[in-house]
Coordinates of C-alpha atoms and ligand atoms in Angstrom, one line a residue:
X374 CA 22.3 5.0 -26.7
X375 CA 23.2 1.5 -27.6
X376 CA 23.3 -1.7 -26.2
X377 CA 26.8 -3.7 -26.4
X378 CA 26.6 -7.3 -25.4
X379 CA 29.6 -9.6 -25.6
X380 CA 32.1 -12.2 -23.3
X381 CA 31.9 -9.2 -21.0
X382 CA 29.4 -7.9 -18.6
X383 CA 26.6 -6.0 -20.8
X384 CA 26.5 -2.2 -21.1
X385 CA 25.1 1.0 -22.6
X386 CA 26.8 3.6 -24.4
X387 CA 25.6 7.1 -24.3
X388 CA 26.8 10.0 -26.3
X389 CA 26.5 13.4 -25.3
X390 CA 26.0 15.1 -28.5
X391 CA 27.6 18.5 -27.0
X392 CA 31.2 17.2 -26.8
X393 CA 30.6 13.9 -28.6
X394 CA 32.0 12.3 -25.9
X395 CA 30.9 8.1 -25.4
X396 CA 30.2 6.8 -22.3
X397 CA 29.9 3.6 -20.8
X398 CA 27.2 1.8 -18.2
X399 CA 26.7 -1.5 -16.9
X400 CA 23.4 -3.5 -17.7
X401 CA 22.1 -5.2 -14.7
X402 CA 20.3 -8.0 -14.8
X403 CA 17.8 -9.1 -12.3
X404 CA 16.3 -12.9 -11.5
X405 CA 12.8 -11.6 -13.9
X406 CA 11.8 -8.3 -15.3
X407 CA 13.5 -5.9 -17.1
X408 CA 17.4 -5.5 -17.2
X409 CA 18.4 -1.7 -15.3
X410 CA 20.9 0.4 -16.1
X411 CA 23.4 1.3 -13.8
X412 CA 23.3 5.2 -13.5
X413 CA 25.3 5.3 -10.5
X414 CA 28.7 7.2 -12.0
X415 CA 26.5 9.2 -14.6
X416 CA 27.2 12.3 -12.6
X417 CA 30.6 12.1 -11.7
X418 CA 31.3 10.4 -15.4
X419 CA 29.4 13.2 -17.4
X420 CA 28.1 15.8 -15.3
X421 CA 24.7 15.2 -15.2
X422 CA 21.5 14.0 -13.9
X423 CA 18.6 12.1 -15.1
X424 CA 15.0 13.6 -14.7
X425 CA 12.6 11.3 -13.6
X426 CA 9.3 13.0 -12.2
X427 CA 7.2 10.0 -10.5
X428 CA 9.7 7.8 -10.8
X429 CA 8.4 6.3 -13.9
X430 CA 11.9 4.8 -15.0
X431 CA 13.7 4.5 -12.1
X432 CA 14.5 1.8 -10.2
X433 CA 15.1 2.8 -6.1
X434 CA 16.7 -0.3 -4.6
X435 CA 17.5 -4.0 -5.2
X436 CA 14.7 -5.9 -3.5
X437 CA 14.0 -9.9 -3.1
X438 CA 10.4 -9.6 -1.8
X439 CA 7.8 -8.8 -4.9
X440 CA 7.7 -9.1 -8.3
X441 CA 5.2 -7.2 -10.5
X442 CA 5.3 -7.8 -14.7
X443 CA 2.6 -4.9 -15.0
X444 CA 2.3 -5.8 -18.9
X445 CA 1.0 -9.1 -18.0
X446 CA -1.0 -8.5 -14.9
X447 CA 1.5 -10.8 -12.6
X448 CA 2.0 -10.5 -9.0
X449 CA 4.6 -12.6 -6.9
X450 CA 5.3 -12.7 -3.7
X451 CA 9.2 -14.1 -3.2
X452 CA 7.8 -16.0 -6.0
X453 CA 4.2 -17.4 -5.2
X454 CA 2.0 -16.1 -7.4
X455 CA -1.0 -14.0 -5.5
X456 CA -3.9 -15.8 -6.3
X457 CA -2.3 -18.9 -5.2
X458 CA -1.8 -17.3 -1.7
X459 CA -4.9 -15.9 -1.6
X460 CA -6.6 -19.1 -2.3
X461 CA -4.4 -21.8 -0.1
X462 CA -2.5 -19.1 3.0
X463 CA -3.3 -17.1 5.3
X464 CA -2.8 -13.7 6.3
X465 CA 0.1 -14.7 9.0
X466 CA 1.8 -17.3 6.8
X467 CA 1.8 -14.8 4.5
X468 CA 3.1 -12.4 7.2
X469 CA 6.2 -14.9 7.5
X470 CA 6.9 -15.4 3.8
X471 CA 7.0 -11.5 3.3
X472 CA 9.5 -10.9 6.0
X473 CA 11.8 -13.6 6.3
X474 CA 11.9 -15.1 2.9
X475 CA 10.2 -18.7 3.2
X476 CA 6.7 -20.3 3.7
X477 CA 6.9 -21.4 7.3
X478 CA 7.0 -24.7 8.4
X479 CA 5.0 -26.1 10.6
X480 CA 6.5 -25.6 13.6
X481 CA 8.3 -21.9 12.4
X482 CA 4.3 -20.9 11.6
X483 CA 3.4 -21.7 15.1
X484 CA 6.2 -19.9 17.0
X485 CA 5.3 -16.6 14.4
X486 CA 1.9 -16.8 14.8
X487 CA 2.6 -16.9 19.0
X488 CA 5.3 -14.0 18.7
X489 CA 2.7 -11.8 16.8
X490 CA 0.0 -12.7 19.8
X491 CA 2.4 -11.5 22.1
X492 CA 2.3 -8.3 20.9
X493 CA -1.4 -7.5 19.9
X494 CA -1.9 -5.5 23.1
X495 CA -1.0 -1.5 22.8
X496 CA 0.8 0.2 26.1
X497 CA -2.0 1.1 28.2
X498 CA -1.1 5.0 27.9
X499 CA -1.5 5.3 24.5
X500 CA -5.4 4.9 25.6
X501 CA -4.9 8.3 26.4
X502 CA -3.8 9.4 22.6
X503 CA -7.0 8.9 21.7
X504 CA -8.7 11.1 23.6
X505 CA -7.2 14.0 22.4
X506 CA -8.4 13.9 19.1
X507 CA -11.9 15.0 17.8
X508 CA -14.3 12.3 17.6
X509 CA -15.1 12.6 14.2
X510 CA -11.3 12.7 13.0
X511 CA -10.8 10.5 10.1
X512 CA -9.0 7.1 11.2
X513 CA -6.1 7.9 9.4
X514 CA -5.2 10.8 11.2
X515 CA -5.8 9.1 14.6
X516 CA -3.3 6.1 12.9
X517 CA -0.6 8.6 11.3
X518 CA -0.6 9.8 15.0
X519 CA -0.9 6.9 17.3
X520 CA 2.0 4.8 15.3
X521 CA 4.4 7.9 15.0
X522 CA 3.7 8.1 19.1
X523 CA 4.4 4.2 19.3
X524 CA 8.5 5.1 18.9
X525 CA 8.0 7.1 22.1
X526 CA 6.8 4.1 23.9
X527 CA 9.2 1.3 23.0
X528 CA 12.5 2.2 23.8
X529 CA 13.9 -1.5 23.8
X530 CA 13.3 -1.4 19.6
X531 CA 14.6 1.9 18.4
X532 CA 18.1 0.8 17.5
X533 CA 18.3 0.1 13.8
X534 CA 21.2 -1.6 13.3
X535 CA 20.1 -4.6 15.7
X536 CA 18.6 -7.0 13.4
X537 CA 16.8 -8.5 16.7
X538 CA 15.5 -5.2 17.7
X539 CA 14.2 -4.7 14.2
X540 CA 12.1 -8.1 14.2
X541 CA 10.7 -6.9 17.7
X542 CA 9.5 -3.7 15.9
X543 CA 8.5 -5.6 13.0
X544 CA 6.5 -7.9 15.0
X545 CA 5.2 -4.9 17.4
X546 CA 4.1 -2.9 14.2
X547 CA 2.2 -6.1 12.2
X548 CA 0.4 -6.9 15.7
X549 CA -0.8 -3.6 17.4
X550 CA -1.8 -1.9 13.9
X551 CA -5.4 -3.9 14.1
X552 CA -5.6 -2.4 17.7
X553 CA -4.8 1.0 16.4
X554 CA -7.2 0.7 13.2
X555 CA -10.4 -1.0 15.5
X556 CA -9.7 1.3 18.3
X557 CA -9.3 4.4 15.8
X558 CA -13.2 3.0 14.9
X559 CA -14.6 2.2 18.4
X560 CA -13.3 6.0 19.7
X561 CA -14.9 7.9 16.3
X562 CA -18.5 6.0 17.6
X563 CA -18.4 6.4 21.2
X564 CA -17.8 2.7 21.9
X565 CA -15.7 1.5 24.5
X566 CA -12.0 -0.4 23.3
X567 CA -12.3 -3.7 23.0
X568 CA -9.1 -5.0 23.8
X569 CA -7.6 -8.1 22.0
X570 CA -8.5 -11.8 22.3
X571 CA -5.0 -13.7 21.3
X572 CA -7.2 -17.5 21.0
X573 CA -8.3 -15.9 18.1
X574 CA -6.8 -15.6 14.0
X575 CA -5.4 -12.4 12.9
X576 CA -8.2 -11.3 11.1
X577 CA -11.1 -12.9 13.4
X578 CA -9.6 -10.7 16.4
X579 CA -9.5 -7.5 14.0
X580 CA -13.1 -7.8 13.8
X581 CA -13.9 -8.5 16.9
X582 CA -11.6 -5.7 18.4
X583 CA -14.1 -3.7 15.8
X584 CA -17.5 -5.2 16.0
X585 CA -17.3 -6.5 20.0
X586 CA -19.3 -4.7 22.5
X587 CA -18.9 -5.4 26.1
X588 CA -22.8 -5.8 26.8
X589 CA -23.1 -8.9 24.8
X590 CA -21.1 -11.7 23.0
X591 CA -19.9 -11.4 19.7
X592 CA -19.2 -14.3 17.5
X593 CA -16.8 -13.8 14.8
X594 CA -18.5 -14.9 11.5
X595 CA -16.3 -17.4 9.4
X596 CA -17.5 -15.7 6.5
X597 CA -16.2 -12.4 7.5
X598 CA -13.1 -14.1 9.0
X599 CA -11.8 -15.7 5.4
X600 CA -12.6 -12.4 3.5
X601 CA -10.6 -10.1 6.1
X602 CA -8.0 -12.8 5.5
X603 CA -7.8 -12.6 1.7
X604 CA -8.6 -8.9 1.8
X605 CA -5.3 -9.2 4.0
X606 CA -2.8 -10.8 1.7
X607 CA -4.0 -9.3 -1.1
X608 CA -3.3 -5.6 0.1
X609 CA 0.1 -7.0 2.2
X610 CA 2.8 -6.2 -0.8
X611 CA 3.0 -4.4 -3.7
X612 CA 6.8 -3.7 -4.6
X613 CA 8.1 0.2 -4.6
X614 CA 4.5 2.0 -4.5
X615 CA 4.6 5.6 -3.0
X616 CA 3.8 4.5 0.7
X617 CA 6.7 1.8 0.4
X618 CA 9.0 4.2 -1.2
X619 CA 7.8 6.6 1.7
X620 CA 8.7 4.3 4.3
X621 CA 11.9 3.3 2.2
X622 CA 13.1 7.1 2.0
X623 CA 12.5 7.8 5.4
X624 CA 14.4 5.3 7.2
X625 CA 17.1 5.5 5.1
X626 CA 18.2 8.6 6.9
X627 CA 18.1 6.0 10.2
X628 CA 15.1 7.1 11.6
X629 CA 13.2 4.8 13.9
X630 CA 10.7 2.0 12.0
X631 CA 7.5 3.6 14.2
X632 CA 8.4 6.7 12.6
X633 CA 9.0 5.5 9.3
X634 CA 5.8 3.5 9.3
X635 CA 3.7 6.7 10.4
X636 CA 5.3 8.1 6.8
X637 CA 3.8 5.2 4.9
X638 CA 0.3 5.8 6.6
X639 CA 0.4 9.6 5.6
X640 CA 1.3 8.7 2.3
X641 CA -1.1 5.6 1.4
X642 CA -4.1 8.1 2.7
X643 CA -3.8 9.9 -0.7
X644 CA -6.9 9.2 -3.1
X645 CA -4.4 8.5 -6.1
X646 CA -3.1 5.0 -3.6
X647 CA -4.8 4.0 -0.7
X648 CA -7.5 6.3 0.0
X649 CA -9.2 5.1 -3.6
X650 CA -11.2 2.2 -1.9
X651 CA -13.0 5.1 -0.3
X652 CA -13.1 7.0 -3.5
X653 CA -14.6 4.3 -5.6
X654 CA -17.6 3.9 -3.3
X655 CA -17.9 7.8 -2.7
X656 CA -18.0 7.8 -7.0
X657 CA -20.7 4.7 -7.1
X658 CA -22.6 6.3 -4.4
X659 CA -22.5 9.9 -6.2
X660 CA -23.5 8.3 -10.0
X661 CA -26.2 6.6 -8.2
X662 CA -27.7 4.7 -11.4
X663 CA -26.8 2.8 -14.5
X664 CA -27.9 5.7 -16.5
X665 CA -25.9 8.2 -15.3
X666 CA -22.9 5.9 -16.0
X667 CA -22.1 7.6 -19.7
X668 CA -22.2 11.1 -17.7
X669 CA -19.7 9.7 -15.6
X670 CA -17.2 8.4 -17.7
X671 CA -17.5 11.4 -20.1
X672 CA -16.1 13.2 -16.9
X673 CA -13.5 10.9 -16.5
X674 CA -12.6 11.5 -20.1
X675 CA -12.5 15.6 -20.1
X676 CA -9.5 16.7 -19.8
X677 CA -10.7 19.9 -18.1
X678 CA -12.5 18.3 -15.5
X679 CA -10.0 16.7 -12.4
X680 CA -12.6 13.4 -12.1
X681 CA -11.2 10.5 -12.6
X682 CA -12.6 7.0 -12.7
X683 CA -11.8 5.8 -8.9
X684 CA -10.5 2.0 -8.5
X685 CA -9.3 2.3 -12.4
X686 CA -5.8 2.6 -13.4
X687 CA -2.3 1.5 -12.6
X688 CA 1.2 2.9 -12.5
X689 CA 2.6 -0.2 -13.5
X690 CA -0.5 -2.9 -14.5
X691 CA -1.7 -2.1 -18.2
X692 CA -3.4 -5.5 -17.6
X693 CA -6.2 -6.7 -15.3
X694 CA -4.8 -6.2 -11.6
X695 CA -4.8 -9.6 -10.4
X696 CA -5.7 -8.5 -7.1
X697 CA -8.6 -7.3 -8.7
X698 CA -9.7 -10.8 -10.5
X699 CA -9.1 -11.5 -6.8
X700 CA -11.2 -9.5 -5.1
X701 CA -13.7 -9.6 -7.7
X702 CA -14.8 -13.6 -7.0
X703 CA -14.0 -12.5 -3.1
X704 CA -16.6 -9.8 -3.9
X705 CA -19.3 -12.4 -4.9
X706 CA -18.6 -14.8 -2.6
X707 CA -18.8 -12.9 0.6
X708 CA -21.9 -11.4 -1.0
X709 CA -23.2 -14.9 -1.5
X710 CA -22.5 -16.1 1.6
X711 CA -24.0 -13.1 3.5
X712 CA -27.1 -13.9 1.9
X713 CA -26.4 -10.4 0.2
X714 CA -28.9 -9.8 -3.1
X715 CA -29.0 -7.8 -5.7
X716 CA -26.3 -5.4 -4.1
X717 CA -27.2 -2.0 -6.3
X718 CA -23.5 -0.8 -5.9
X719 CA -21.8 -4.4 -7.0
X720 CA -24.4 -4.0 -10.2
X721 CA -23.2 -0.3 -11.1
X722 CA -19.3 -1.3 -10.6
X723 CA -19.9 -4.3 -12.6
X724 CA -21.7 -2.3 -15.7
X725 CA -19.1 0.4 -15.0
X726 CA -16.2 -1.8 -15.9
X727 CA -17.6 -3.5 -18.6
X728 CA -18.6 0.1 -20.4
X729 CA -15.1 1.4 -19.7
X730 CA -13.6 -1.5 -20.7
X731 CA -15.3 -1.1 -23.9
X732 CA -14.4 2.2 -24.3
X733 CA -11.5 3.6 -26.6
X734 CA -10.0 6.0 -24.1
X735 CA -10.0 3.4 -21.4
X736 CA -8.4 0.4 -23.8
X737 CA -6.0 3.0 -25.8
X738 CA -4.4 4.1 -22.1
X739 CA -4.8 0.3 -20.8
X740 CA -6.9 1.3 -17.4
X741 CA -8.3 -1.5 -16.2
X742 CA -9.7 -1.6 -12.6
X743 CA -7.2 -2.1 -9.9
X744 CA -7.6 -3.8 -6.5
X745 CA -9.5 -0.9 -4.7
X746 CA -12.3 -1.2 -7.2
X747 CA -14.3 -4.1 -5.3
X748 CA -12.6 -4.0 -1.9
X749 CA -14.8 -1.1 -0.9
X750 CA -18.0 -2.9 -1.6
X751 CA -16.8 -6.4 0.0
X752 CA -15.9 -3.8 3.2
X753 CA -19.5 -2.3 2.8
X754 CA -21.0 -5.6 2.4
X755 CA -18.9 -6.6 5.7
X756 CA -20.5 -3.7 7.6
X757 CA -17.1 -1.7 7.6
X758 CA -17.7 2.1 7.3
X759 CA -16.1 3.8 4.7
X760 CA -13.9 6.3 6.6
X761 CA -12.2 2.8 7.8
X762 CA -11.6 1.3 4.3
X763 CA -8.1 3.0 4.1
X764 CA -7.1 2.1 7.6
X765 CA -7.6 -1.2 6.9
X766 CA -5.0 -1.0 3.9
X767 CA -2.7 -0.2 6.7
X768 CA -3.2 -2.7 8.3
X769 CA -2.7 -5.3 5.7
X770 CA 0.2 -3.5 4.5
X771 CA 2.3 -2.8 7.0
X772 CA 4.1 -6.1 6.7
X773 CA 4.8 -5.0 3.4
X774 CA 6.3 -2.0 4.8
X775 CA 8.5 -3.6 7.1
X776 CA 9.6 -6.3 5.0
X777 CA 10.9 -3.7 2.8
X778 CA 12.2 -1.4 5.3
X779 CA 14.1 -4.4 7.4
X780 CA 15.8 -5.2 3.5
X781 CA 16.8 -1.9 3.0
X782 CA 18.7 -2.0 6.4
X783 CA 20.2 -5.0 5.9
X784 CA 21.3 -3.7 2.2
X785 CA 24.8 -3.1 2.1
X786 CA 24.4 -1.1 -0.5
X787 CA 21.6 1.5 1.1
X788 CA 22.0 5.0 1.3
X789 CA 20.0 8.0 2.6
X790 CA 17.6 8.6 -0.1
X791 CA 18.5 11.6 -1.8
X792 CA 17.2 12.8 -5.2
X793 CA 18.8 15.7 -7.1
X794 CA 16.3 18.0 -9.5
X795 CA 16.3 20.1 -12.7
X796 CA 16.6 23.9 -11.2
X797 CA 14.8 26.4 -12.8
X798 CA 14.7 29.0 -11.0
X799 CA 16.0 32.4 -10.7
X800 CA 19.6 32.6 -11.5
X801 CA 22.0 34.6 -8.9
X802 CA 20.7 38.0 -8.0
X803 CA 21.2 40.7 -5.4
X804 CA 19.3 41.2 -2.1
X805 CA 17.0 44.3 -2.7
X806 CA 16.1 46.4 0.7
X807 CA 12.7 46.4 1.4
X808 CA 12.4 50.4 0.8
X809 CA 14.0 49.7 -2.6
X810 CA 11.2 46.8 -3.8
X811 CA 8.7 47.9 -6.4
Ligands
ACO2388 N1 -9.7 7.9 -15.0 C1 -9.5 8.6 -16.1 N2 -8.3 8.7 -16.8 C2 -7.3 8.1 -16.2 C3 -7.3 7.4 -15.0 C4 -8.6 7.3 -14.4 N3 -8.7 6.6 -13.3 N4 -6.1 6.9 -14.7 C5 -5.3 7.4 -15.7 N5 -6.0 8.1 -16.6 C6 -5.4 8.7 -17.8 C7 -4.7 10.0 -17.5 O1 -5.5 11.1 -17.6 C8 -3.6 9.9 -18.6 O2 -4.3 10.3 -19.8 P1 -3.4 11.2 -21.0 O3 -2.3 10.2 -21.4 O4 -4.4 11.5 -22.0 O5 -2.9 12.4 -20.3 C9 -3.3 8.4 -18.8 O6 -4.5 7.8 -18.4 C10 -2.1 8.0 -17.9 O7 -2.4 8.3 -16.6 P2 -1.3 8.9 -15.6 O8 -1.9 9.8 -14.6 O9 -0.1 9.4 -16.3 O10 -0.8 7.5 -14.9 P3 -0.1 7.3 -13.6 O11 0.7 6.1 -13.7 O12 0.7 8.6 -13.2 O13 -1.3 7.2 -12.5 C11 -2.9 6.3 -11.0 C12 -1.7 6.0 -12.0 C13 -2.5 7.4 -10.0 C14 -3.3 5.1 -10.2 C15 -4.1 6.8 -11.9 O14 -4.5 5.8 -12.8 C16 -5.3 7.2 -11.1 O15 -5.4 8.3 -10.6 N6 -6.3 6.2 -10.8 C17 -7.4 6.5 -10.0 C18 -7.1 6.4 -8.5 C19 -6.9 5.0 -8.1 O16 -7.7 4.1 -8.4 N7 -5.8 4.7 -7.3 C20 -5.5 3.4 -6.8 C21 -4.2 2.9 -7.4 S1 -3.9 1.2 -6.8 C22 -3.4 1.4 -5.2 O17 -2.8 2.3 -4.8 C23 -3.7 0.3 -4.4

């Protein structure tokens, strides 16, 4: 392969050594990052695909919305750097910026902020969804469920091509998903719903739609409040990540954003994306002590044992996550402020990182923690269960979600996602009866 640079537009040559035949590819550039090649006429110009398992080296889409330099542990949101969000937004303005492009201004925040009220209530039948499922289901079945039923219940936003319709699902899907996540918790522990307060922020009304009884009042701690918000925009974008891509691939064959969105939940429940807040506290629960730490990351090390350090690692970070550093001070602070001491499970993650950071294997690969490493004990710490952890990542993220999935829409260039593969399996062969078989 080489690079040819000149007056015209850059490009790659390839040469298939088989027939010594050159061919030619455009380099495209983006506004950061690395340049991509364009692979688009590889098959029809040569014959052949690329093979790409996970995606490692392929890029999906074009896409405006986040930036990630992994190498260098950045993270931009249309081009505010995370820690600056997390320290001066909120979850909303945030919200805004993902999904249409811009910080709001004044007035545009307060006419978002009133259109997502609007919508915080669920349809009154969907009460019934509920019921059907066992009471000790895990919350993200009861969400994979209650969103994909949410396209059966709002006819008036199905149709794709209306950009109008699309913000009314958009807006339906970032405001109803703390109903569906607090009511998923209140039916698993017998409690009655609490429905939603809209004088309230985004993140004060998520947890009081969670912590609210109807006996008694419940004021909404400010502590709590500002670290749901942060725990909010941290978790609200991440680029192309499998639940993205998930959501991506499955509205590109045109199918309905409730639908698409119930993808992205199935697919951020997995312990290798979303379910690892609840995996890193299941691990620091299980090793218990500082001592049993070594034991623990000599698992992580065997390659014959499946354990892996939970809350460490990145597809694309080989630097510190900086939702991590986030979380981290978030970590302390809510602890602080909650008059938390001496939190056993903060001490063990804390000694954890440092010894793994120490460690050869973990420096040679570059596995630093990522952001689920401290979420779950801020959420513990918060009096969130674990089994909710991940359902609260869905709630966060599903702006995310549709910000990505209203671009890919709008993208002229989109097409149904449709990945070819290396076959090798059986080559032609005849049907054998079934008296004939061996
Ligand atoms: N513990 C021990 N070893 C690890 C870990 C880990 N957490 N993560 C990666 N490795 C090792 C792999 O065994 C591999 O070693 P090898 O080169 O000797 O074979 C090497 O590091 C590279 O790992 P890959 O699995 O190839 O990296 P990949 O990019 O495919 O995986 C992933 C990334 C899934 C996040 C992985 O690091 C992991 O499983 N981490 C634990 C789960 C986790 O915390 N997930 C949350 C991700 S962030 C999010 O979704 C919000």
């Amino acid at each position: 392969m080489s690079v040819n640079s000149g007056a015209s537009k850059e490009s790659v040559t390839f040469t298939d050594n088989s027939t010594g035949k050159s061919f030619n590819f455009p380099l495209l550039p983006g506004t950061m990052g690395p340049k991509v090649i364009d692979t688009r006429a590889l098959y029809g110009e040569t014959g052949h695909f690329t093979y790409d398992p996970g995606y490692t080296s392929t890029g999906s889409c074009e896409s405006k919305i986040t930036f990630i330099d992994g190498d260098k542990g950045v993270l931009l949101h249309r081009g505010y750097p995370i820690d600056q969000l997390a320290e001066h937004s909120d979850h909303l303005e945030v919200c805004h910026l993902l999904l249409k492009g811009e910080l709001p201004t004044a007035s545009e925040k307060e006419k978002f902020e009133d259109g997502i009220r609007r919508h915080t209530m669920v349809h009154e039948q969907i009460n019934y969804f509920y019921r059907g499922f066992r009471r000790d289901a895990h919350p993200m079945a009861v969400m994979c469920g209650v969103v994909g039923a949410l396209s059966a219940f709002y006819h008036d936003s199905l149709d794709i091509n209306d950009p109008q319709q699309r913000m009314i699902a958009s807006f339906r899907l970032i405001a109803k998903m703390p109903t569906i996540a607090a009511w998923a918790y209140k039916y698993a522990i017998g409690q009655p719903f609490i429905y939603p307060r809209n004088d309230l922020s985004f993140a004060e009304n998520f947890l009081h739609m969670m912590f609210a009884t109807p006996c008694e009042p419940y004021n909404v701690s400010p502590v709590l409040a500002k670290a749901m918000d942060r725990i909010l925009i941290l978790h609200a974008d991440h680029e192309q990540n499998a639940s993205t891509s998930t959501v991506r691939l499955a509205g590109s064959s045109g199918a309905n954003p409730y639908a698409c969105i119930a993808a992205g939940i199935a697919s951020l429940w997995g312990p290798a994306h979303g379910g690892a807040n609840e995996a890193v506290l299941t691990m620091l629960t299980q090793i218990g002590r500082k001592d049993r730490i070594p034991e623990f990351i000599a698992k992580a090390k065997d390659k014959n044992d499946p354990f892996r350090l939970m809350g460490f690692g990145h597809r694309v970070y080989k630097n510190y996550d900086p939702r991590a550093t986030v979380m981290q001070k978030t970590c302390h602070e809510v602890l602080d402020d909650l008059g938390v001491r001496d939190e056993p499970l903060l001490e063990l993650a804390m000694e954890l990182e440092r010894i793994a950071l120490e460690d050869p294997y973990f420096v040679e690969r570059k596995l630093y923690p990522n952001v689920d490493f401290y979420s779950g004990i801020i959420f513990r710490a918060m009096g969130i269960p674990v089994s909710l952890f991940t359902a609260l990542f869905a709630v966060a993220r599903t702006v995310g979600w549709v910000s990505q999935w209203n671009e890919m829409i709008s993208d002229p260039e989109q097409k149904i996602g449709r990945p070819r593969q290396l076959y090798t399996g059986a080559t032609p062969r005849d049907y054998v009866p079934l008296h004939a078989r061996g």
